[in-house]
């Protein structure tokens, strides 16, 4: 029984790691008021970049760095379209998700099916993700830059009046979100399943987006949420034919739970804990 | 380098064919793949075969379309036929009905569909089937499991997989009558994340040998990481975990493609004559091969263990190793005497499926919905 519990916990932590990394990134850019639904795409290009570097040079450190850089670049594209050009953030994010998957699939052709013979260990990623959650919590709630970031997400006009460069903060937050999505991708292709396959992100980016809403934009709750969603994913296989519940339900659970969370917030006629200016473009002098 | 050689050869062949024969004598064959060609799985194997076929048949011209979703074969076929394809190979079970539809639409084009069971006057079916190999791998798995539980990650509950899992389970139980084959479905051909978690779940349930039918090398990687014996599927995966890949299934589709296309060219398989053309090629035709890489039927690291493991055959004790080798030789011969699906056979619910002395026909195997005793796990569309 104990062994079974430990195994389930191990799986939840392993599967939860990319979820936590990506959702911490998305959480930060959403706390700054920017929605980026393109997590799946950024994760995919990150995974490919990491795998490419690791298989050519066998330097996992460089692979991780490049994955984060590529993820950040992809996110900045979204930033440019939504912040500077003020296009619809939801459409742009969806486009980024598809673009990232497509580009990764195309550029990854030469690596298709290849594996890494020296896989990276999973544990450092998991530990880093957990530590990052705590650091981010501290950053958001106990530091001045954290306060600035939150204010930009809650009331950009007021922040602007106080002399905050709203645009710069939002760009930084978006790039941070992309870098963490890229890091999540690197975890997938270097450690979790050290290989490259087109579409290997397998919808994890979407679960990460759902997770941010589910945990109410809190980095600490994101840790629990990631472990919980990781556990659900594992149970869909572990409980196959061992319970009366159809295991497909476990796979659908993250999305169902988000619907429930949103519905509850709606019933209370609030936005839940969403940042007040989430998804709203800001331009000085407009309301 | 290899690619350059292939190109050179193809160019050479082109030159020879071009000078010696008129242009219209070229035959254009097109291939539709369900996955990307580099996926080291099913589609990769078909594309490797296409290249070998090109090499072998200088008068052949080919084109392929990869990663075609199962519902979207028809528009792709339209495009290929307009582009001059005279022969179209559709290489996934899910393309079956659309291939049939296309065959009606284009009566002058020859169609050949893999792994299905529907034919038309201009539509043949072909399959290089693994069930004999799965049985042999099952024997080895049965010998190597210490817990008596063999894990199996499976893509979809279609007849092909039920046949393979059943053959595997029959092999496992021939060595260890109490052993079980525990199946987890991932409902995907290519999903490394699901395959990983399914394999992890199997390990958690005490399975100490892993086998699979899906299109990635994930399960072999998990076996390598967890240091348990595993079996490769479809591609040479030995190198991915050299100490832990015991054996596996390898395919040589080119044997079928070369034979089929040669007969199309000489008129044997003109449209209208294909109603009864069904390739069901096995070890005898060398369309399939036992092993985790070509030329290596059993990983030398496991030979000793397999020689020590004993099983009873016809009242006599033999080593599992000898039994595998003997059956491999028999089934590879021109007149095999052994078939894993020889009656009497019951399904796992106890109903008799094959009476004593009878061997299942390819058609029965192609439509098989029941599974053999020893298979544990939910199985969709299983007859009660």
mmCIF file of N, CA, C and O in Angstrom, chain A residues 5 63 85 94 107-108 126 131 134 141 163 199 215 269 283:
data_model
loop_
_atom_site.group_PDB
_atom_site.id
_atom_site.type_symbol
_atom_site.label_atom_id
_atom_site.label_comp_id
_atom_site.label_asym_id
_atom_site.label_seq_id
_atom_site.Cartn_x
_atom_site.Cartn_y
_atom_site.Cartn_z
ATOM 1 N N UNK A 5 1.425 3.971 -2.923
ATOM 2 C CA UNK A 5 1.253 5.408 -2.721
ATOM 3 C C UNK A 5 2.483 6.171 -3.214
ATOM 4 O O UNK A 5 2.381 7.176 -3.903
ATOM 5 N N UNK A 63 21.271 23.045 -23.806
ATOM 6 C CA UNK A 63 19.975 22.650 -24.361
ATOM 7 C C UNK A 63 18.845 23.337 -23.598
ATOM 8 O O UNK A 63 17.904 23.875 -24.196
ATOM 9 N N UNK A 85 0.609 45.717 -31.192
ATOM 10 C CA UNK A 85 -0.401 45.846 -32.254
ATOM 11 C C UNK A 85 -1.821 45.744 -31.712
ATOM 12 O O UNK A 85 -2.779 45.985 -32.429
ATOM 13 N N UNK A 94 -4.051 31.271 -29.520
ATOM 14 C CA UNK A 94 -4.415 30.040 -30.233
ATOM 15 C C UNK A 94 -3.516 29.856 -31.453
ATOM 16 O O UNK A 94 -3.050 28.763 -31.746
ATOM 17 N N UNK A 107 10.450 21.561 -38.371
ATOM 18 C CA UNK A 107 11.894 21.624 -38.153
ATOM 19 C C UNK A 107 12.408 20.346 -37.499
ATOM 20 O O UNK A 107 13.597 20.035 -37.572
ATOM 21 N N UNK A 108 11.506 19.623 -36.840
ATOM 22 C CA UNK A 108 11.933 18.423 -36.130
ATOM 23 C C UNK A 108 11.981 17.187 -37.005
ATOM 24 O O UNK A 108 12.289 16.100 -36.527
ATOM 25 N N UNK A 126 12.301 18.822 -11.309
ATOM 26 C CA UNK A 126 11.196 18.802 -10.347
ATOM 27 C C UNK A 126 11.487 19.709 -9.161
ATOM 28 O O UNK A 126 10.641 20.506 -8.740
ATOM 29 N N UNK A 131 10.902 24.825 -6.140
ATOM 30 C CA UNK A 131 11.560 25.982 -5.547
ATOM 31 C C UNK A 131 11.084 27.270 -6.213
ATOM 32 O O UNK A 131 10.816 28.279 -5.537
ATOM 33 N N UNK A 134 7.851 28.608 -4.851
ATOM 34 C CA UNK A 134 7.982 29.326 -3.586
ATOM 35 C C UNK A 134 8.572 30.719 -3.822
ATOM 36 O O UNK A 134 8.079 31.728 -3.306
ATOM 37 N N UNK A 141 4.283 38.559 -3.639
ATOM 38 C CA UNK A 141 3.575 39.086 -2.474
ATOM 39 C C UNK A 141 4.449 39.893 -1.522
ATOM 40 O O UNK A 141 3.927 40.584 -0.663
ATOM 41 N N UNK A 163 3.881 55.957 -12.606
ATOM 42 C CA UNK A 163 5.180 55.967 -13.249
ATOM 43 C C UNK A 163 5.710 54.606 -13.650
ATOM 44 O O UNK A 163 6.877 54.461 -13.991
ATOM 45 N N UNK A 199 4.460 16.303 -31.949
ATOM 46 C CA UNK A 199 3.277 16.269 -31.093
ATOM 47 C C UNK A 199 3.531 15.666 -29.729
ATOM 48 O O UNK A 199 2.604 15.223 -29.052
ATOM 49 N N UNK A 215 -6.078 26.861 -10.009
ATOM 50 C CA UNK A 215 -5.428 27.195 -8.736
ATOM 51 C C UNK A 215 -5.598 28.671 -8.381
ATOM 52 O O UNK A 215 -4.992 29.155 -7.425
ATOM 53 N N UNK A 269 -20.952 35.785 -9.008
ATOM 54 C CA UNK A 269 -20.882 37.024 -9.796
ATOM 55 C C UNK A 269 -19.558 37.737 -9.620
ATOM 56 O O UNK A 269 -19.478 38.952 -9.546
ATOM 57 N N UNK A 283 -3.802 50.955 -23.347
ATOM 58 C CA UNK A 283 -3.169 52.067 -24.034
ATOM 59 C C UNK A 283 -3.468 53.331 -23.291
ATOM 60 O O UNK A 283 -4.612 53.604 -22.929
#
